[in-house]
Coordinates of C-alpha atoms in Angstrom, one line a residue:
M1 CA 154.5 127.2 67.1
S2 CA 153.2 127.8 70.5
R3 CA 149.5 127.8 71.6
R4 CA 147.4 131.0 71.6
S5 CA 145.1 131.6 74.4
L6 CA 141.7 130.1 74.7
L7 CA 138.7 132.2 75.4
G8 CA 136.5 130.2 77.7
R9 CA 133.8 129.9 80.3
T10 CA 133.7 130.9 83.9
A11 CA 132.9 129.1 87.1
A12 CA 132.7 130.0 90.8
V13 CA 136.0 129.6 92.6
A14 CA 137.1 129.9 96.2
A15 CA 139.0 133.1 95.5
G16 CA 135.9 134.7 94.3
A17 CA 133.0 132.8 95.9
T18 CA 131.9 135.6 98.2
A19 CA 131.6 138.0 95.2
L20 CA 129.4 135.6 93.5
T21 CA 126.9 135.0 96.2
A22 CA 123.6 136.8 96.6
T23 CA 124.6 138.7 99.7
A24 CA 124.1 142.4 99.8
G25 CA 125.9 144.1 97.0
G26 CA 126.6 140.9 95.1
P27 CA 125.1 139.6 92.0
A28 CA 121.5 138.3 92.5
T29 CA 120.8 134.5 92.4
A30 CA 117.5 132.9 91.2
A31 CA 116.0 133.4 94.6
T32 CA 116.6 137.1 94.7
A33 CA 115.6 137.5 91.1
A34 CA 112.3 135.9 91.8
A35 CA 111.7 138.1 94.6
A36 CA 112.1 141.1 92.3
A37 CA 110.3 139.5 89.4
T38 CA 110.2 142.5 87.2
R39 CA 112.7 145.4 86.7
D40 CA 112.6 148.5 84.6
V41 CA 116.1 149.9 83.5
D42 CA 117.7 151.9 80.7
V43 CA 119.6 148.9 79.4
A44 CA 119.2 145.2 79.7
I45 CA 122.4 143.2 79.0
V46 CA 122.3 139.5 78.2
G47 CA 125.5 137.7 79.3
A48 CA 127.8 138.4 82.3
G49 CA 131.0 137.7 80.5
L50 CA 133.7 140.2 80.1
A51 CA 131.9 142.0 77.2
G52 CA 128.5 142.3 79.2
L53 CA 130.2 143.2 82.4
T54 CA 132.4 145.9 80.7
A55 CA 129.4 147.4 78.9
A56 CA 127.5 147.5 82.3
R57 CA 130.4 149.2 84.1
D58 CA 130.6 152.0 81.3
L59 CA 127.0 152.5 81.2
V60 CA 126.6 152.7 85.0
A61 CA 129.6 155.2 84.9
A62 CA 127.5 157.4 82.6
G63 CA 124.6 157.4 85.0
R64 CA 122.4 154.8 83.2
T65 CA 120.6 152.0 85.0
V66 CA 121.3 148.3 83.8
V67 CA 120.5 144.8 84.7
V68 CA 123.0 142.0 83.5
L69 CA 121.2 138.6 82.9
E70 CA 123.5 135.6 83.2
A71 CA 122.3 132.1 82.5
R72 CA 125.0 130.5 84.6
D73 CA 125.4 130.6 88.3
R74 CA 128.6 132.5 87.9
V75 CA 130.1 135.3 85.8
G76 CA 132.8 135.4 83.2
G77 CA 131.4 133.5 80.2
R78 CA 134.3 131.6 78.6
V79 CA 136.6 132.5 81.4
V80 CA 136.8 130.1 84.3
N81 CA 139.0 129.3 87.3
L82 CA 138.8 125.7 88.2
P83 CA 139.3 124.7 91.9
L84 CA 141.9 122.2 92.7
A85 CA 142.1 119.6 95.5
N86 CA 145.1 121.2 97.0
G87 CA 143.4 124.6 97.6
G88 CA 144.8 126.3 94.4
V89 CA 143.1 127.2 91.1
T90 CA 143.8 126.7 87.5
E91 CA 142.3 128.2 84.4
G92 CA 139.8 126.2 82.3
G93 CA 139.2 128.8 79.8
G94 CA 140.6 132.2 78.7
E95 CA 144.0 132.4 80.3
F96 CA 146.8 134.3 78.6
I97 CA 147.4 138.0 77.6
G98 CA 150.1 139.6 75.6
P99 CA 151.4 142.7 73.8
T100 CA 148.7 145.0 72.2
Q101 CA 146.0 143.5 74.5
D102 CA 145.7 146.8 76.0
R103 CA 142.0 146.8 77.1
I104 CA 142.0 143.6 79.2
K105 CA 145.3 144.7 80.9
A106 CA 143.8 148.2 81.7
L107 CA 140.7 146.5 83.2
A108 CA 142.8 144.1 85.2
D109 CA 144.9 146.8 86.5
S110 CA 141.9 148.9 87.5
L111 CA 140.6 146.0 89.5
G112 CA 144.0 145.2 91.2
V113 CA 144.5 141.9 89.4
A114 CA 148.2 141.4 88.8
T115 CA 150.0 139.4 85.9
F116 CA 153.0 137.1 85.9
A117 CA 155.1 135.8 83.1
T118 CA 154.0 132.5 81.6
Y119 CA 156.7 130.0 82.4
N120 CA 158.9 129.8 79.3
T121 CA 162.4 129.0 80.7
G122 CA 163.9 125.9 79.2
K123 CA 163.3 123.9 76.1
N124 CA 160.2 123.2 74.1
L125 CA 159.4 119.7 72.9
L126 CA 158.7 118.7 69.3
Y127 CA 157.1 115.2 69.0
K128 CA 157.0 114.1 65.3
D129 CA 157.1 110.9 63.6
G130 CA 157.4 109.1 66.9
K131 CA 160.6 111.1 67.8
K132 CA 160.9 113.6 70.7
T133 CA 163.2 116.6 70.1
P134 CA 163.9 119.3 72.7
Y135 CA 164.6 122.7 71.1
A136 CA 165.5 126.1 72.4
T137 CA 163.1 129.0 71.9
D138 CA 165.4 131.9 72.1
G139 CA 167.3 131.3 68.9
L140 CA 166.8 132.6 65.3
L141 CA 163.8 130.5 64.8
G142 CA 162.1 131.5 68.1
S143 CA 159.5 128.8 69.1
V144 CA 159.1 127.4 65.6
P145 CA 159.8 123.7 65.9
P146 CA 162.9 122.4 64.2
V147 CA 161.7 120.6 61.2
D148 CA 163.8 120.0 58.2
A149 CA 165.4 123.1 56.4
A150 CA 163.0 122.8 53.4
G151 CA 160.0 122.8 55.6
L152 CA 161.2 125.8 57.6
A153 CA 162.0 127.8 54.5
N154 CA 158.5 127.0 53.1
A155 CA 156.8 127.8 56.3
A156 CA 158.6 131.2 56.6
I157 CA 157.4 132.1 53.0
V158 CA 153.9 131.0 53.9
Q159 CA 153.8 133.0 57.2
A160 CA 155.1 136.1 55.4
S161 CA 152.5 135.7 52.7
L162 CA 149.7 135.4 55.4
D163 CA 150.9 138.5 57.1
D164 CA 151.2 140.5 53.9
M165 CA 147.7 139.4 52.9
A166 CA 146.4 140.3 56.3
K167 CA 147.7 143.9 56.2
T168 CA 145.2 144.4 53.2
V169 CA 142.2 143.4 55.3
P170 CA 140.3 146.2 57.1
V171 CA 139.6 144.9 60.6
D172 CA 136.4 146.8 60.9
A173 CA 135.0 145.4 57.7
P174 CA 137.0 142.5 56.3
W175 CA 134.4 141.8 53.5
T176 CA 135.5 144.9 51.9
A177 CA 139.1 143.9 51.2
A178 CA 140.2 144.2 47.6
K179 CA 140.4 140.4 47.3
A180 CA 137.7 139.5 49.8
E181 CA 135.6 137.6 47.3
E182 CA 138.6 135.6 46.1
W183 CA 139.8 134.8 49.6
D184 CA 136.4 134.0 51.0
R185 CA 135.7 131.5 48.2
Q186 CA 138.4 129.1 49.4
T187 CA 139.1 127.1 52.5
F188 CA 142.3 127.8 54.5
E189 CA 143.1 124.2 53.8
S190 CA 142.9 124.6 50.0
W191 CA 145.1 127.6 50.2
L192 CA 147.6 125.8 52.3
R193 CA 147.8 122.8 50.0
A194 CA 148.8 125.1 47.3
N195 CA 151.3 127.2 49.2
A196 CA 152.7 124.9 52.1
V197 CA 154.0 122.4 49.6
V198 CA 156.6 120.8 51.8
P199 CA 155.0 118.3 54.2
S200 CA 156.8 119.6 57.3
A201 CA 155.7 123.1 56.5
K202 CA 152.2 121.9 56.1
F203 CA 152.4 120.3 59.6
L204 CA 153.5 123.5 61.2
L205 CA 150.7 125.5 59.7
D206 CA 148.2 122.7 60.5
V207 CA 149.3 122.8 64.2
A208 CA 149.2 126.6 64.2
C209 CA 145.6 126.6 62.9
T210 CA 144.3 124.0 65.4
S211 CA 146.1 125.9 68.3
I212 CA 144.7 129.3 67.2
F213 CA 141.2 128.4 66.2
S214 CA 140.5 125.0 67.8
A215 CA 139.3 124.1 64.2
E216 CA 140.8 122.3 61.2
P217 CA 142.0 124.2 58.2
R218 CA 139.2 122.7 56.1
E219 CA 136.6 124.4 58.3
L220 CA 137.9 128.0 57.9
S221 CA 137.5 130.6 55.1
L222 CA 140.9 132.0 54.1
L223 CA 139.3 135.5 54.5
F224 CA 138.3 134.6 58.0
V225 CA 141.9 133.5 58.8
L226 CA 143.5 136.7 57.3
F227 CA 141.0 138.8 59.3
Y228 CA 142.0 137.0 62.5
I229 CA 145.7 137.7 61.9
A230 CA 144.9 141.4 61.1
A231 CA 143.0 141.7 64.3
A232 CA 145.9 140.5 66.4
G233 CA 147.1 143.9 67.2
N234 CA 145.7 147.2 68.1
E235 CA 145.0 150.6 66.6
S236 CA 148.7 151.4 66.1
T237 CA 150.2 148.0 65.7
P238 CA 149.3 145.6 62.8
G239 CA 148.6 142.0 63.7
T240 CA 150.8 139.2 62.7
L241 CA 150.5 135.3 62.7
E242 CA 153.7 135.3 64.9
R243 CA 151.9 137.4 67.7
L244 CA 149.1 134.9 67.7
T245 CA 151.4 131.8 68.2
E246 CA 154.3 133.1 70.3
T247 CA 154.7 133.0 74.1
A248 CA 157.4 135.5 74.6
N249 CA 156.3 138.7 72.9
G250 CA 153.0 137.0 71.9
A251 CA 149.5 136.3 72.9
Q252 CA 150.6 133.7 75.6
E253 CA 153.2 135.9 77.3
R254 CA 151.4 136.5 80.7
R255 CA 148.9 135.1 83.1
F256 CA 146.7 136.5 85.9
V257 CA 147.8 135.9 89.5
G258 CA 145.0 134.0 91.2
G259 CA 143.5 133.0 87.7
S260 CA 141.9 135.0 84.9
Q261 CA 138.4 134.6 86.4
L262 CA 139.3 137.1 89.2
V263 CA 138.9 139.9 86.6
P264 CA 135.2 139.2 85.8
V265 CA 134.5 138.2 89.4
K266 CA 135.9 141.6 90.7
L267 CA 134.2 143.5 87.9
A268 CA 130.8 141.9 88.8
A269 CA 131.4 142.8 92.5
T270 CA 131.5 146.5 91.5
L271 CA 128.1 146.1 89.9
G272 CA 126.4 144.4 92.9
D273 CA 122.9 143.3 92.5
R274 CA 122.7 144.7 88.9
V275 CA 124.0 141.2 87.9
A276 CA 121.4 138.5 88.0
L277 CA 122.6 135.0 88.0
N278 CA 120.7 131.7 87.1
A279 CA 118.6 133.9 84.7
P280 CA 118.8 132.5 81.1
V281 CA 117.1 134.8 78.7
R282 CA 114.3 133.2 76.7
T283 CA 112.7 136.0 74.6
I284 CA 113.4 139.6 73.6
S285 CA 110.3 141.4 72.3
R286 CA 109.3 145.0 71.6
S287 CA 106.2 146.4 73.4
G288 CA 105.0 149.9 73.7
G289 CA 108.3 151.6 72.6
K290 CA 110.3 149.5 75.0
Y291 CA 112.0 146.0 75.1
V292 CA 110.7 143.2 77.3
V293 CA 113.6 140.7 78.1
T294 CA 112.1 137.5 79.7
A295 CA 114.5 135.4 81.6
D296 CA 113.9 132.6 84.1
G297 CA 112.6 134.2 87.3
L298 CA 113.0 137.7 86.0
T299 CA 111.3 140.1 83.4
V300 CA 113.1 143.3 82.5
T301 CA 111.8 146.2 80.6
A302 CA 114.5 148.4 78.9
K303 CA 114.9 151.1 76.5
R304 CA 117.9 149.2 74.8
V305 CA 119.1 145.7 74.9
V306 CA 122.8 144.4 74.6
V307 CA 123.2 140.8 73.6
A308 CA 126.7 139.9 74.7
V309 CA 126.9 136.1 74.0
P310 CA 128.3 134.1 71.2
P311 CA 126.4 134.3 68.0
P312 CA 125.1 130.7 68.0
L313 CA 123.7 131.2 71.5
A314 CA 122.2 134.6 70.6
A315 CA 120.4 132.7 67.9
R316 CA 118.6 130.6 70.5
I317 CA 116.7 133.5 72.0
T318 CA 113.3 134.1 70.5
Y319 CA 112.9 137.7 69.0
D320 CA 109.7 139.5 68.4
P321 CA 109.7 140.9 66.0
L322 CA 111.9 138.5 64.1
L323 CA 115.5 139.6 63.4
P324 CA 116.3 140.5 59.8
A325 CA 117.2 137.5 57.6
D326 CA 120.7 138.5 57.2
R327 CA 121.5 138.6 60.9
D328 CA 119.7 135.3 61.6
Q329 CA 121.5 133.7 58.6
L330 CA 124.8 135.1 60.0
T331 CA 124.2 133.3 63.3
Q332 CA 123.4 130.0 61.6
R333 CA 126.8 130.2 59.9
L334 CA 129.0 131.0 62.7
P335 CA 129.4 127.7 64.8
M336 CA 131.7 127.5 67.8
A337 CA 134.9 125.7 67.3
S338 CA 135.7 122.5 69.3
V339 CA 137.9 122.6 72.5
G340 CA 138.6 121.3 75.8
K341 CA 141.3 121.8 78.5
A342 CA 142.9 119.0 80.6
I343 CA 145.0 119.9 83.5
A344 CA 147.1 117.3 85.5
I345 CA 148.4 118.4 89.0
Y346 CA 151.6 117.2 90.4
D347 CA 153.6 117.8 93.7
T348 CA 156.3 119.8 91.7
P349 CA 156.7 120.9 88.1
F350 CA 159.1 118.1 87.7
W351 CA 159.7 118.8 83.9
R352 CA 161.7 121.9 84.8
A353 CA 164.4 119.9 86.4
D354 CA 164.7 118.2 83.0
G355 CA 165.3 121.6 81.4
L356 CA 161.8 121.7 79.9
N357 CA 159.4 124.6 79.9
G358 CA 156.3 122.4 79.6
Q359 CA 155.4 123.4 76.0
V360 CA 154.9 120.7 73.4
V361 CA 154.0 120.6 69.7
S362 CA 153.0 117.2 68.6
D363 CA 151.7 115.4 65.4
T364 CA 149.9 112.7 67.3
G365 CA 147.7 111.9 70.3
V366 CA 144.7 113.6 72.0
I367 CA 146.9 116.5 73.1
S368 CA 148.9 118.3 70.5
S369 CA 149.9 121.4 72.5
T370 CA 150.7 121.9 76.2
F371 CA 151.7 124.6 78.8
D372 CA 153.2 124.8 82.3
N373 CA 150.1 126.0 84.2
S374 CA 151.9 126.0 87.6
P375 CA 151.3 129.0 89.9
P376 CA 154.0 131.7 90.0
D377 CA 155.6 130.3 93.3
A378 CA 155.8 126.8 91.7
S379 CA 154.3 125.5 95.0
Y380 CA 152.8 122.6 92.7
G381 CA 153.1 121.6 89.2
A382 CA 150.3 121.9 86.6
L383 CA 150.5 120.5 83.0
M384 CA 147.7 121.9 80.8
G385 CA 146.9 120.4 77.5
F386 CA 144.5 121.5 74.7
I387 CA 142.1 119.0 73.2
E388 CA 141.1 120.6 70.0
A389 CA 139.1 120.4 66.7
D390 CA 138.7 116.8 65.3
E391 CA 140.3 115.3 68.6
A392 CA 137.8 117.2 70.8
R393 CA 134.9 116.0 68.7
K394 CA 136.2 112.5 68.9
L395 CA 135.9 112.6 72.8
D396 CA 132.6 114.6 73.2
A397 CA 130.8 111.3 74.1
A398 CA 133.7 109.8 76.1
S399 CA 133.6 109.6 79.8
E400 CA 135.9 111.7 81.9
A401 CA 137.8 108.6 82.9
E402 CA 138.4 107.8 79.3
V403 CA 139.6 111.3 78.5
K404 CA 141.9 111.3 81.5
A405 CA 143.4 108.1 80.5
A406 CA 144.1 109.3 76.9
V407 CA 145.5 112.6 78.0
L408 CA 147.8 111.1 80.7
K409 CA 149.1 108.7 78.0
D410 CA 150.2 111.6 75.9
Y411 CA 151.8 113.4 78.9
V412 CA 153.8 110.3 79.7
T413 CA 154.9 110.2 76.0
Y414 CA 156.0 113.8 76.3
F415 CA 157.4 114.2 79.8
G416 CA 158.2 110.6 81.1
A417 CA 156.8 108.2 83.7
K418 CA 156.3 110.8 86.4
A419 CA 153.4 112.3 84.4
A420 CA 151.4 109.1 84.8
S421 CA 150.5 109.8 88.5
P422 CA 149.0 113.3 89.1
T423 CA 147.7 114.2 92.4
S424 CA 144.5 115.5 90.8
F425 CA 143.2 116.2 87.4
V426 CA 140.6 118.6 86.1
L427 CA 138.8 118.8 82.8
Q428 CA 136.9 121.4 81.0
R429 CA 134.9 120.3 77.9
W430 CA 133.5 123.3 76.2
N431 CA 131.6 121.4 73.6
N432 CA 129.4 119.9 76.3
E433 CA 128.6 123.2 78.1
A434 CA 125.0 124.2 77.9
Y435 CA 125.6 127.9 77.7
T436 CA 128.7 127.8 75.4
R437 CA 128.7 124.6 73.2
G438 CA 132.4 125.0 72.0
G439 CA 135.1 127.4 72.0
P440 CA 137.2 129.5 72.0
V441 CA 135.4 131.5 69.4
S442 CA 132.7 131.3 66.6
I443 CA 134.5 130.5 63.2
G444 CA 133.6 131.5 59.6
A445 CA 133.6 129.1 56.7
P446 CA 133.8 130.3 53.0
G447 CA 131.2 132.7 52.1
V448 CA 130.2 133.9 55.4
L449 CA 132.0 137.2 55.9
T450 CA 131.3 138.4 52.4
Q451 CA 127.7 137.6 52.4
Y452 CA 126.7 138.2 56.0
G453 CA 129.6 140.1 57.7
P454 CA 127.9 143.5 57.7
A455 CA 125.3 142.1 60.1
L456 CA 127.7 141.3 62.7
R457 CA 127.7 144.5 64.7
R458 CA 124.8 146.3 63.1
P459 CA 122.1 147.2 65.7
V460 CA 118.6 145.8 65.0
G461 CA 116.3 148.6 66.2
G462 CA 117.2 148.9 69.9
I463 CA 119.1 145.6 70.1
H464 CA 122.9 145.9 70.0
W465 CA 125.5 143.1 69.7
A466 CA 128.7 142.6 71.8
G467 CA 130.9 139.8 72.6
T468 CA 134.5 138.9 71.5
E469 CA 133.3 137.8 68.0
T470 CA 132.2 141.4 67.4
S471 CA 135.6 143.0 68.1
V472 CA 137.8 144.4 65.5
H473 CA 141.0 143.8 67.5
W474 CA 141.7 140.5 69.3
M475 CA 138.6 138.7 68.2
G476 CA 138.4 135.4 70.0
F477 CA 140.4 136.8 73.1
M478 CA 139.6 138.3 76.4
D479 CA 140.8 141.6 75.1
G480 CA 138.4 141.5 72.2
A481 CA 135.6 140.9 74.7
V482 CA 136.4 143.9 76.8
R483 CA 136.9 146.0 73.6
S484 CA 133.3 144.9 72.3
G485 CA 131.9 145.9 75.7
E486 CA 133.5 149.3 75.6
R487 CA 132.4 149.9 72.0
V488 CA 128.7 148.8 72.6
A489 CA 128.4 151.1 75.7
K490 CA 129.5 154.1 73.5
E491 CA 127.0 152.9 70.8
V492 CA 124.2 152.7 73.3
L493 CA 124.9 156.0 75.1
A494 CA 125.0 157.8 71.8
V495 CA 121.2 156.9 71.1
L496 CA 119.8 157.1 74.7

């Protein structure tokens, strides 16, 4: 099964550098924030990812005053373009969009950011039990790797069962599903062991799990997995596991021309100095009927506050008065998954000449899934691989040189000797990022959704919650982040 998109962080890139500086009309840096040490607005927004920026856009359009406080020196949260030595860019975080991801597409269209098809011409590679098998993706099985017939049959039954169960999970309140308690008492691993009884079928579902969640099946509640599947659609189209895993007609179908970070960069540019960079928020307190949000170099008073960062990071802010116990307990139980992206750059996408599309599914190595990340004009080649779950954690303390060596070893195994000598190499390690600490999404273990789920979006006084983890559609994706921003803006406007 092919790799779903990763929702990742942002960094300043050459294409958007002017939009990120503290020039007139651009986001404020620490220096300009210090010059304006206090601000009074209708709404203070914590986090300049797609959720926070979208909320700010809608609030400003409704005539409200806002400040967006961002800890990093760039916008975009878990969406990042990494600059390359050859002058190009590649994505280190959220990258792909696909069918039913309507809101991120509409936002990109409004900002003039075009998309192009993810390279998907040629054969995928299955590397299993030391054997490399090319296989077509346009046949009856689609992109499902060609394991033995018994495994394929078992995997098909398991997938159909997961989709059927997911249809019974309300996306706005998965903890209210008829079998929520039963499903939330068990891990996805325990359910798979009882249902994916053919070893090759279990392999396919394990790879799908790590590719979708960057987490091992043992880490996830079955209910959380079913909710995630249910959320992979929109208001008129039910979610499916296939939509999460596929490239063609799936969540990895298209990419953004110029890199996905152009979307938040251009959105931030429309907000100008309402966006304050280098301003990590330390405290949110209530005083005299208003909220006081204290960030490095800047204090904001506001009628309402939107916290648009991942739950584990929201928990690191000091709140006065204290948050309700269920909200705090929720954030203690929604850790980030573990992920990195490694991109090797070559003069050409040489694997295409061998009839390969650059997509691999493997049962071994540091990299178990890859994509062709070359630009639309193929002016250079880029192989992108995901380092996920247990493999990511094993390398958290490794040097970049050690990670590079391990990654290139896998690329050579998959694509041959030419892969050993990239012209450059870039690495994004989300577990080691101060203002992310993992990715692509917060994950739920057994018992979390049924016990604490109702606190996920419920406002606490004048504090409102956004971010992709709060979305009812496409949670964990860029589309979910945009949807959460639109939802929270309506929520705030209704009470202002």
